[in-house]
Short mmCIF file of C-alpha atoms in Angstrom, two decimals:
data_model
loop_
_atom_site.label_atom_id
_atom_site.label_comp_id
_atom_site.label_asym_id
_atom_site.label_seq_id
_atom_site.Cartn_x
_atom_site.Cartn_y
_atom_site.Cartn_z
CA PRO A 1 23.75 2.13 -12.85
CA ARG A 2 20.56 3.34 -13.90
CA SER A 3 17.28 2.49 -12.54
CA ALA A 4 19.23 0.84 -9.38
CA PRO A 5 17.52 0.22 -6.10
CA THR A 6 19.08 2.26 -3.26
CA PRO A 7 20.92 1.32 -0.88
CA SER A 8 21.07 1.83 3.06
CA MET A 9 24.69 1.46 4.45
CA GLU A 10 25.42 1.21 7.50
CA SER A 11 28.12 2.95 9.20
CA ARG A 12 30.26 0.68 11.09
CA ASP A 13 30.01 2.62 14.11
CA VAL A 14 26.41 2.12 13.96
CA LYS A 15 25.12 -1.10 15.71
CA ARG A 16 21.28 -2.14 14.62
CA SER A 17 18.93 -2.64 17.27
CA SER A 18 16.37 -5.23 18.26
CA PRO A 19 12.95 -4.90 17.05
CA VAL A 20 11.04 -2.88 20.14
CA GLN A 21 9.55 -4.32 23.14
CA PHE A 22 6.43 -2.63 24.33
CA VAL A 23 4.95 -2.41 27.77
CA THR A 24 1.51 -1.60 26.94
CA SER A 25 0.31 -3.12 23.87
CA PRO A 26 0.29 -0.91 20.62
CA PRO A 27 -1.30 -0.11 17.65
CA SER A 28 -0.82 -2.69 14.90
CA PRO A 29 0.96 -2.03 11.82
CA ARG A 30 -2.94 -2.05 10.21
CA ALA A 31 -4.04 0.34 12.06
CA THR A 32 -1.28 2.40 12.37
CA LEU A 33 -1.14 2.67 8.45
CA ARG A 34 -4.84 3.58 8.47
CA SER A 35 -4.11 6.57 11.02
CA ALA A 36 -2.05 7.77 8.71
CA ALA A 37 -3.75 7.06 5.66
CA SER A 38 -5.61 10.35 4.13
CA PRO A 39 -8.47 11.46 1.59
CA LEU A 40 -7.86 11.04 -1.99
CA PRO A 41 -6.48 14.06 -3.05
CA GLU A 42 -7.13 14.24 -7.45
CA HIS A 43 -3.53 14.71 -8.72
CA ARG A 44 -2.19 12.09 -9.82
CA GLU A 45 1.50 10.45 -9.76
CA THR A 46 3.37 8.10 -12.25
CA ARG A 47 6.79 6.68 -11.74
CA LYS A 48 9.03 3.21 -10.72
CA PHE A 49 9.06 3.07 -7.28
CA GLN A 50 12.48 2.10 -5.95
CA PHE A 51 12.99 0.61 -2.66
CA SER A 52 15.89 0.91 0.13
CA GLN A 53 17.50 -2.21 2.18
CA ALA A 54 16.10 -2.94 5.28
CA ARG A 55 16.90 -0.61 8.23
CA ALA A 56 16.47 -0.88 12.16
CA PRO A 57 13.54 0.33 13.42
CA SER A 58 13.79 3.32 15.64
CA PRO A 59 12.77 3.42 19.12
CA GLY A 60 8.59 3.68 19.40
CA SER A 61 8.29 1.73 16.11
CA PRO A 62 5.46 -0.59 16.87
CA LYS A 63 5.74 -4.35 17.35
CA THR A 64 3.60 -6.44 15.20
CA GLN A 65 0.99 -8.35 15.80
CA THR A 66 0.53 -11.57 14.59
CA ARG A 67 -3.04 -12.32 12.96
CA ALA A 68 -4.60 -14.55 9.82
CA PRO A 69 -5.20 -13.18 6.62
CA SER A 70 -8.73 -12.53 6.60
CA PRO A 71 -11.84 -12.97 3.25
CA GLY A 72 -11.19 -10.13 1.32
CA SER A 73 -7.46 -9.63 3.04
CA PRO A 74 -4.62 -8.71 0.20
CA LYS A 75 -3.91 -12.75 -0.20
CA SER A 76 -7.06 -12.91 -1.27
CA GLN A 77 -7.31 -10.14 -4.00
CA ARG A 78 -4.33 -10.33 -6.48
CA LEU A 79 -3.04 -7.33 -8.45
CA GLN A 80 -3.64 -7.66 -11.66
CA PRO A 81 -5.33 -5.67 -15.10
CA GLY A 82 -8.78 -5.61 -13.89
CA GLY A 83 -8.47 -6.88 -10.67
CA VAL A 84 -10.38 -5.22 -7.57
CA VAL A 85 -8.16 -4.82 -4.49
CA THR A 86 -9.65 -3.49 -0.74
CA LEU A 87 -7.46 -1.25 1.40
CA SER A 88 -8.81 0.30 4.74
CA GLY A 89 -11.88 -0.50 3.54
CA ARG A 90 -11.82 1.29 0.30
CA SER A 91 -11.78 -0.67 -3.39
CA PHE A 92 -9.46 0.33 -6.18
CA THR A 93 -9.43 -1.28 -9.37
CA VAL A 94 -6.11 -2.14 -10.55
CA THR A 95 -5.57 -0.65 -14.28
CA GLY A 96 -2.23 -2.20 -15.18
CA ALA A 97 1.60 -1.75 -13.94
CA LEU A 98 3.55 1.67 -13.75
CA GLY A 99 6.57 0.35 -13.70
CA LYS A 100 8.89 -2.21 -11.24
CA GLY A 101 11.21 -1.53 -8.12
CA SER A 102 13.41 -3.18 -6.12
CA PHE A 103 10.93 -5.17 -4.25
CA GLY A 104 8.41 -6.36 -7.04
CA VAL A 105 5.98 -4.51 -9.57
CA VAL A 106 4.11 -0.73 -9.05
CA TRP A 107 0.42 -0.36 -10.07
CA GLY A 108 -1.68 2.00 -11.28
CA ALA A 109 -5.13 1.75 -9.61
CA ARG A 110 -8.60 3.81 -9.83
CA ALA A 111 -10.82 4.78 -6.72
CA THR A 112 -14.59 4.21 -6.81
CA ASP A 113 -14.21 8.06 -7.23
CA GLY A 114 -12.45 7.66 -10.51
CA ALA A 115 -9.05 9.20 -8.26
CA ALA A 116 -5.86 7.20 -9.89
CA VAL A 117 -3.56 5.47 -6.98
CA ALA A 118 -0.10 4.02 -7.37
CA ILE A 119 -0.30 0.81 -5.26
CA LYS A 120 2.77 -0.90 -4.19
CA GLU A 121 3.13 -4.70 -2.23
CA ILE A 122 6.37 -4.74 -0.34
CA PRO A 123 6.97 -8.23 1.45
CA CYS A 124 8.50 -7.82 5.00
CA ARG A 125 10.36 -10.66 6.61
CA SER A 126 11.16 -9.47 9.59
CA GLU A 127 10.29 -6.99 12.48
CA THR A 128 12.14 -4.72 11.22
CA ASP A 129 11.32 -4.47 7.74
CA LEU A 130 7.80 -4.18 9.14
CA SER A 131 8.70 -0.93 11.00
CA ARG A 132 10.51 0.59 7.94
CA VAL A 133 7.15 0.24 6.17
CA VAL A 134 4.93 1.52 8.45
CA THR A 135 7.02 4.16 9.41
CA GLU A 136 7.24 5.28 5.49
CA GLY A 137 3.61 5.66 5.96
CA GLN A 138 3.92 8.17 8.90
CA PHE A 139 6.68 9.96 7.66
CA LEU A 140 3.71 10.93 4.91
CA LYS A 141 1.33 11.72 6.80
CA ALA A 142 4.03 14.60 8.74
CA VAL A 143 5.33 15.92 4.98
CA GLU A 144 1.83 16.27 4.14
CA GLN A 145 0.80 18.23 7.19
CA GLU A 146 3.78 20.05 7.09
CA LEU A 147 3.27 21.06 3.33
CA ARG A 148 -0.40 21.73 3.80
CA GLU A 149 0.31 24.12 6.91
CA ALA A 150 3.48 26.04 4.59
CA GLY A 151 1.28 26.44 1.51
CA GLY A 152 -1.47 24.73 1.06
CA VAL A 153 -3.03 21.84 -1.68
CA ALA A 154 -0.36 23.59 -4.38
CA LEU A 155 2.37 22.43 -2.39
CA ALA A 156 1.56 19.18 -0.59
CA ARG A 157 0.24 17.61 -4.37
CA ARG A 158 4.02 17.77 -5.05
CA VAL A 159 4.80 14.25 -2.90
CA PRO A 160 2.23 11.60 -2.69
CA ILE A 161 -0.34 11.00 -0.18
CA LEU A 162 -1.02 7.98 1.28
CA VAL A 163 -4.62 7.28 1.11
CA ALA A 164 -4.93 3.83 2.29
CA ALA A 165 -2.52 0.61 3.14
CA ASP A 166 -3.12 -2.89 4.68
CA VAL A 167 -1.16 -5.42 6.13
CA GLU A 168 -1.40 -9.13 5.51
CA THR A 169 0.04 -11.89 8.55
CA VAL A 170 1.89 -14.46 5.58
CA ASN A 171 3.32 -16.47 8.92
CA SER A 172 4.53 -15.55 12.06
CA ARG A 173 7.82 -13.90 10.86
CA SER A 174 6.17 -12.72 7.30
CA TRP A 175 4.10 -9.82 6.56
CA ARG A 176 2.99 -8.16 2.95
CA VAL A 177 2.04 -4.44 3.31
CA ARG A 178 0.05 -2.56 0.66
CA LEU A 179 0.12 1.18 0.67
CA ALA A 180 -1.85 3.06 -2.11
CA MET A 181 -0.64 6.57 -2.85
CA SER A 182 -1.69 9.66 -4.74
CA GLU A 183 -0.42 9.80 -8.18
CA VAL A 184 2.49 13.23 -9.02
CA PRO A 185 1.99 13.56 -12.50
CA GLY A 186 5.31 13.24 -15.28
CA ARG A 187 7.92 10.51 -15.94
CA PRO A 188 10.84 10.30 -13.71
CA LEU A 189 13.36 13.14 -14.29
CA GLU A 190 15.93 10.72 -14.79
CA GLU A 191 14.51 9.08 -17.84
CA PHE A 192 13.73 12.72 -19.17
CA LEU A 193 17.42 13.53 -18.93
CA GLU A 194 18.57 10.78 -20.60
CA ALA A 195 16.28 11.20 -23.64
CA ARG A 196 17.42 14.40 -23.89
CA LEU A 197 21.01 13.74 -24.00
CA ARG A 198 20.91 10.79 -26.47
CA ALA A 199 18.72 13.36 -28.53
CA GLU A 200 21.48 15.84 -27.97
CA ARG A 201 24.35 13.22 -28.98
CA ALA A 202 21.91 12.31 -32.04
CA ARG A 203 22.24 15.70 -33.45
CA ALA A 204 24.62 16.00 -36.40
CA TRP A 205 24.61 20.04 -35.76
CA LEU A 206 22.47 23.01 -34.19
CA PRO A 207 21.32 25.92 -36.30
CA ALA A 208 22.86 28.75 -34.80
CA GLU A 209 19.81 30.87 -34.23
CA GLN A 210 18.24 27.25 -31.91
CA GLY A 211 20.88 28.46 -29.86
CA PRO A 212 19.26 30.53 -27.47
CA GLY A 213 16.23 29.26 -27.26
CA LEU A 214 17.43 25.76 -26.34
CA LEU A 215 20.34 27.54 -23.33
CA ALA A 216 16.93 29.66 -21.96
CA GLU A 217 15.32 26.66 -21.76
CA ALA A 218 18.59 24.24 -20.08
CA GLY A 219 17.73 27.71 -17.45
CA ARG A 220 14.46 27.48 -17.00
CA TYR A 221 14.17 23.87 -16.18
CA ALA A 222 17.01 23.48 -13.70
CA GLY A 223 15.34 26.87 -12.57
CA GLU A 224 12.08 25.57 -12.01
CA VAL A 225 13.72 22.10 -10.57
CA LEU A 226 14.79 24.19 -7.28
CA VAL A 227 11.85 27.03 -7.21
CA GLN A 228 9.26 24.08 -7.26
CA LEU A 229 11.31 21.81 -4.88
CA ALA A 230 13.22 23.52 -2.15
CA PRO A 231 9.74 25.29 -0.65
CA VAL A 232 8.89 21.10 -0.29
CA LEU A 233 11.98 19.83 1.31
CA GLU A 234 12.44 23.58 3.37
CA ALA A 235 8.78 22.98 4.77
CA PHE A 236 9.08 19.56 5.66
CA SER A 237 12.89 19.35 6.95
CA THR A 238 11.66 20.24 11.09
CA ARG A 239 10.12 16.91 10.76
CA VAL A 240 11.86 14.71 8.02
CA TYR A 241 14.65 14.68 5.91
CA HIS A 242 14.62 12.67 2.46
CA ARG A 243 17.94 11.54 1.61
CA ASP A 244 17.33 10.54 -1.34
CA VAL A 245 16.46 13.44 -3.61
CA THR A 246 18.07 12.63 -7.03
CA PRO A 247 16.66 12.70 -10.74
CA ARG A 248 15.24 9.16 -9.95
CA ASN A 249 12.89 10.24 -7.37
CA ILE A 250 11.92 13.30 -9.31
CA GLN A 251 8.51 13.23 -11.12
CA VAL A 252 8.62 15.91 -14.33
CA HIS A 253 5.94 16.78 -16.45
CA ALA A 254 6.87 18.62 -19.35
CA PRO A 255 4.00 21.56 -20.24
CA GLY A 256 2.39 21.04 -24.19
CA ASP A 257 2.23 24.75 -23.93
CA ALA A 258 6.22 25.87 -24.72
CA GLY A 259 5.56 28.90 -22.69
CA ALA A 260 4.16 26.98 -19.56
CA ALA A 261 6.74 26.02 -16.57
CA PRO A 262 7.60 22.17 -16.35
CA GLN A 263 5.80 20.74 -13.32
CA PHE A 264 7.93 18.99 -10.57
CA GLY A 265 7.11 16.36 -7.77
CA LEU A 266 9.23 14.46 -5.28
CA VAL A 267 8.38 10.96 -4.53
CA ASP A 268 9.62 7.89 -2.60
CA PHE A 269 10.14 8.24 0.75
CA GLY A 270 11.85 4.74 1.39
CA LEU A 271 14.80 6.54 2.99
CA ALA A 272 13.54 8.96 4.91
CA VAL A 273 14.44 9.73 8.62
CA GLY A 274 12.95 11.83 11.47
CA ALA A 275 14.61 15.00 11.36
CA GLU A 276 14.92 15.77 15.06
CA LYS A 277 16.71 12.15 15.85
CA TRP A 278 18.93 12.62 12.76
CA ARG A 279 20.35 16.16 13.39
CA ALA A 280 20.64 15.05 17.40
CA GLN A 281 22.80 12.17 16.20
CA GLU A 282 20.57 9.80 18.32
CA GLU A 283 21.35 6.52 18.18
CA ASN A 284 19.36 4.49 15.48
CA SER A 285 18.77 7.62 14.00
CA GLY A 286 19.49 6.16 10.39
CA ASP A 287 21.83 4.92 8.57
CA LEU A 288 24.13 6.02 5.39
CA GLY A 289 21.99 5.81 2.07
CA GLY A 290 21.42 7.22 -0.76
CA ASP A 291 22.88 7.89 -4.00
CA GLY A 292 26.41 8.24 -3.79
CA ARG A 293 26.81 10.39 -6.54
CA TYR A 294 24.80 12.67 -5.16
CA TRP A 295 26.15 12.67 -1.44
CA PRO A 296 28.44 14.96 0.18
CA ALA A 297 32.22 14.85 1.05
CA SER A 298 31.13 14.18 4.31
CA ALA A 299 28.83 11.18 3.51
CA TRP A 300 31.70 9.75 1.49
CA PHE A 301 33.81 10.42 4.91
CA VAL A 302 31.13 8.83 7.02
CA PHE A 303 31.36 5.69 4.34
CA GLY A 304 34.77 5.36 5.50
CA PHE A 305 35.19 6.40 9.04
CA GLY A 306 31.82 6.73 10.74
CA THR A 307 29.77 9.15 12.55
CA GLN A 308 32.10 9.44 15.59
CA GLU A 309 34.72 10.16 13.87
CA LEU A 310 33.14 13.17 11.98
CA ARG A 311 32.42 14.42 15.06
CA LYS A 312 35.77 15.62 15.19
CA HIS A 313 34.82 18.27 12.45
CA PRO A 314 32.25 20.61 12.62
CA ALA A 315 31.58 21.57 9.42
CA MET A 316 31.62 18.46 8.00
CA LEU A 317 29.01 16.94 10.93
CA GLN A 318 26.98 19.88 10.09
CA GLU A 319 26.52 19.41 6.39
CA TYR A 320 25.60 15.59 7.07
CA ARG A 321 23.22 16.49 9.36
CA ALA A 322 21.30 19.26 8.19
CA CYS A 323 22.30 19.46 4.33
CA LEU A 324 22.09 16.27 2.56
CA ASP A 325 18.72 16.64 1.11
CA VAL A 326 19.41 20.67 -0.14
CA HIS A 327 22.90 19.64 -1.66
CA SER A 328 21.43 16.89 -3.41
CA LEU A 329 18.73 18.78 -4.94
CA GLY A 330 21.26 21.78 -6.17
CA LEU A 331 23.24 18.55 -7.55
CA THR A 332 19.91 17.56 -9.34
CA GLY A 333 19.18 21.73 -10.51
CA LEU A 334 23.44 21.68 -11.87
CA ARG A 335 22.88 17.68 -13.54
CA CYS A 336 19.54 18.94 -15.02
CA LEU A 337 21.36 21.87 -16.57
CA MET A 338 24.85 20.53 -18.05
CA GLU A 339 22.86 17.57 -19.76
CA MET A 340 19.58 20.25 -21.55
CA LEU A 341 22.44 22.94 -22.74
CA PRO A 342 23.30 22.43 -26.35
CA SER A 343 27.07 21.62 -27.95
CA PHE A 344 28.94 24.81 -27.12
CA GLU A 345 30.30 23.92 -30.57
CA SER A 346 27.21 25.28 -32.37
CA PRO A 347 25.94 28.12 -31.38
CA ALA A 348 27.60 30.73 -33.00
CA GLU A 349 24.85 33.52 -32.90
CA LEU A 350 25.57 33.56 -29.03
CA ALA A 351 29.23 34.87 -29.89
CA SER A 352 27.93 37.67 -31.70
CA PHE A 353 25.87 39.44 -28.52
CA PRO A 354 28.55 41.93 -26.46
CA GLY A 355 30.40 39.21 -24.07
CA GLY A 356 28.22 36.23 -25.68
CA GLU A 357 32.11 34.52 -26.49
CA ALA A 358 32.79 35.16 -23.17
CA ALA A 359 29.97 33.54 -21.46
CA LEU A 360 30.28 30.22 -23.83
CA SER A 361 33.64 30.18 -22.67
CA LYS A 362 32.89 30.33 -18.56
CA LEU A 363 30.05 27.83 -19.59
CA ARG A 364 32.55 25.27 -21.43
CA ALA A 365 34.59 25.56 -18.23
CA LEU A 366 31.55 25.09 -16.38
CA ARG A 367 30.60 22.08 -18.11
CA GLY A 368 34.27 20.59 -17.79
CA ALA A 369 34.23 20.74 -13.99
CA TRP A 370 30.90 19.04 -13.82
CA SER A 371 32.41 16.45 -15.85
CA ARG A 372 35.36 15.62 -13.97
CA TYR A 373 32.94 16.26 -10.81
CA TRP A 374 30.34 13.38 -12.58
CA SER A 375 33.15 11.48 -13.47
CA ASP A 376 34.95 10.51 -9.96
CA ALA A 377 31.37 10.36 -8.12
CA ARG A 378 30.25 7.49 -10.44
CA ARG A 379 33.46 5.49 -10.49
CA PHE A 380 33.61 5.87 -6.63
CA TRP A 381 29.94 4.95 -6.15
CA GLN A 382 29.41 1.96 -8.92
CA PRO A 383 32.02 -0.36 -6.11
CA VAL A 384 29.52 0.57 -3.80
CA TYR A 385 26.16 -0.02 -5.20
CA ASP A 386 28.39 -3.72 -6.80
CA ALA A 387 29.15 -4.75 -2.75
CA PHE A 388 25.34 -3.86 -1.79
CA ARG A 389 24.34 -5.89 -4.65
CA GLY A 390 26.90 -9.23 -2.95
CA ALA A 391 29.77 -8.46 -6.11
CA GLY A 392 32.09 -6.79 -3.41
CA ASP A 393 32.95 -6.82 0.22
CA PHE A 394 32.37 -3.28 1.69
CA ALA A 395 35.01 -3.74 4.13
CA ALA A 396 38.20 -3.66 1.70
CA LEU A 397 35.53 -1.19 -0.40
CA ARG A 398 36.05 0.89 2.96
CA THR A 399 39.81 0.21 3.47
CA ALA A 400 40.98 1.03 -0.06
CA TYR A 401 38.84 4.40 -0.02
CA VAL A 402 40.01 5.99 3.56
CA ARG A 403 43.36 5.05 1.79
CA ALA A 404 42.91 6.41 -1.52
CA GLY A 405 40.79 9.72 -0.16
CA VAL A 406 37.73 9.68 -2.17
CA HIS A 407 36.52 12.01 0.51
CA ARG A 408 39.08 14.43 -0.58
CA THR A 409 38.53 14.14 -3.95
CA ILE A 410 34.62 14.70 -4.05
CA CYS A 411 35.69 17.85 -1.77
CA ALA A 412 37.87 19.27 -4.20
CA ASP A 413 35.55 18.25 -7.10
CA LEU A 414 32.67 20.08 -5.51
CA ARG A 415 34.32 23.02 -4.47
CA ALA A 416 36.03 23.55 -8.50
CA LEU A 417 32.36 23.24 -9.33
CA ARG A 418 31.63 26.01 -7.24
CA ALA A 419 34.78 28.30 -8.48
CA ALA A 420 33.59 27.56 -11.67
CA ILE A 421 29.63 28.66 -10.74
CA ASP A 422 30.94 31.30 -9.29
CA SER A 423 32.69 32.75 -12.26
CA ALA A 424 30.36 31.96 -14.69
CA ARG A 425 28.20 33.74 -12.44
CA ARG A 426 30.16 37.16 -12.61
CA VAL A 427 30.20 36.70 -16.72
CA LEU A 428 27.03 36.19 -17.43
CA ALA A 429 25.58 38.74 -15.28
CA GLY A 430 26.10 41.49 -18.47
CA VAL A 431 25.41 38.98 -21.35
CA PRO A 432 22.37 40.36 -22.83
CA PRO A 433 18.82 38.54 -22.47
CA GLU A 434 18.46 37.76 -26.40
CA THR A 435 21.30 35.44 -25.58
CA GLY A 436 18.79 33.20 -23.31
CA LEU A 437 21.54 33.38 -20.56
CA ALA A 438 19.35 36.24 -19.08
CA GLY A 439 18.05 33.73 -15.88
CA LEU A 440 21.61 31.94 -14.93
CA PRO A 441 22.83 34.43 -13.11
CA SER A 442 19.74 34.04 -10.45
CA LEU A 443 20.14 30.04 -11.24
CA PHE A 444 23.93 30.41 -10.13
CA ASP A 445 23.57 32.43 -6.58
CA ALA A 446 21.38 29.36 -5.65
CA LEU A 447 23.89 26.63 -6.83
CA LEU A 448 26.31 28.70 -4.57
CA LEU A 449 23.85 28.29 -1.65
CA MET A 450 23.23 24.96 -1.68
CA LEU A 451 25.99 22.82 -3.01
CA GLN A 452 28.03 21.80 0.19
CA ALA A 453 32.14 21.46 0.18
CA ALA A 454 33.08 21.48 3.43
CA ARG A 455 36.44 19.86 4.37
CA GLU A 456 38.38 18.44 7.45
CA GLY A 457 39.51 20.46 10.11
CA GLU A 458 36.77 23.47 9.45
#
């Protein structure tokens, strides 16, 4: 589904915890979010935010304290164009709607110094909801710290930075949270790819001389998304796993200069989990979540059998606990390449180069392997998404998927993809640079490292 909110699904062997009780007085959600907020950076982010289903709070999550809204609180400051809102003691002027997520409208705003922010308002109807939002703010702060230590401002600007936040108590069991975050430039990669795909399908024919340029551009975009975002994932992976690295949550800013590299950023940490607890398989470390089209086979196994059964398969367990982000980024890069490549029916000029025809044959084979994977992943994911929306039965779906061996089909598709990538890599290594394919062997090397294909018994 396009622009669909990302569900978080509880494995059947995981029990949801009750709100955490504290012996001593914990900080309020307002204080916790304010302490996570950072000075406003200069970069921007424009996107459609999406929010996940509520997850159980982790041990140590603050228990909210009821308070009445005060003058100047979010209740008395509506989010609307021209409106002024105060968060963490800072004023922001709302400029207009940026988009709409499953929780409501996301608004663009300007701070008093002119810096752009995105403000999202999240209604919380339980302490679990409130704890999740507070935890997201804490994860954003942790991510910022890790990125600044690893690469300074240049690396940190590829993610949103929490700059202000506030919590309003609506009643004894309901709250409203507003988060103001820095903006990352561009638009969702999902929208960019869909627009390119429509343009490719509408093109009646492709002049042969344009083929190499379009091939090089496809390789450049696919390569840059990996080169720019893989260090981001690596830098914060010691503390946080994003778990929803997909084109919907990746921003792309296409440069005006044809020779400049596109710029990518990663947004929406609504499904993030603490990395140490996730790797250690601690209870309440996080449920299965994200977009199933970008899951490795181990995640599909967990959907059907649960995490307890996964422990019997070491390779799949390692894949699930340590490789979800890097796998989904690899699939994103491969999708970028496949959907930006021109039709292989037209670039006859490439066939005139030494090895050109063989290279085109391997790329056609790779596109075929990708099409099979993408078709299977989409048809398996759609019923899961429908069930999350209330149009299906999770228990019945799990039973059907176990019987059909869905995780085995996905594993076979991924292994076929890896074989096609490796075969293309070997042939393209000898193709002249004038074909526009010179960068693909290195890209394929990276994809072979990132795409996971663990299976049962390994």
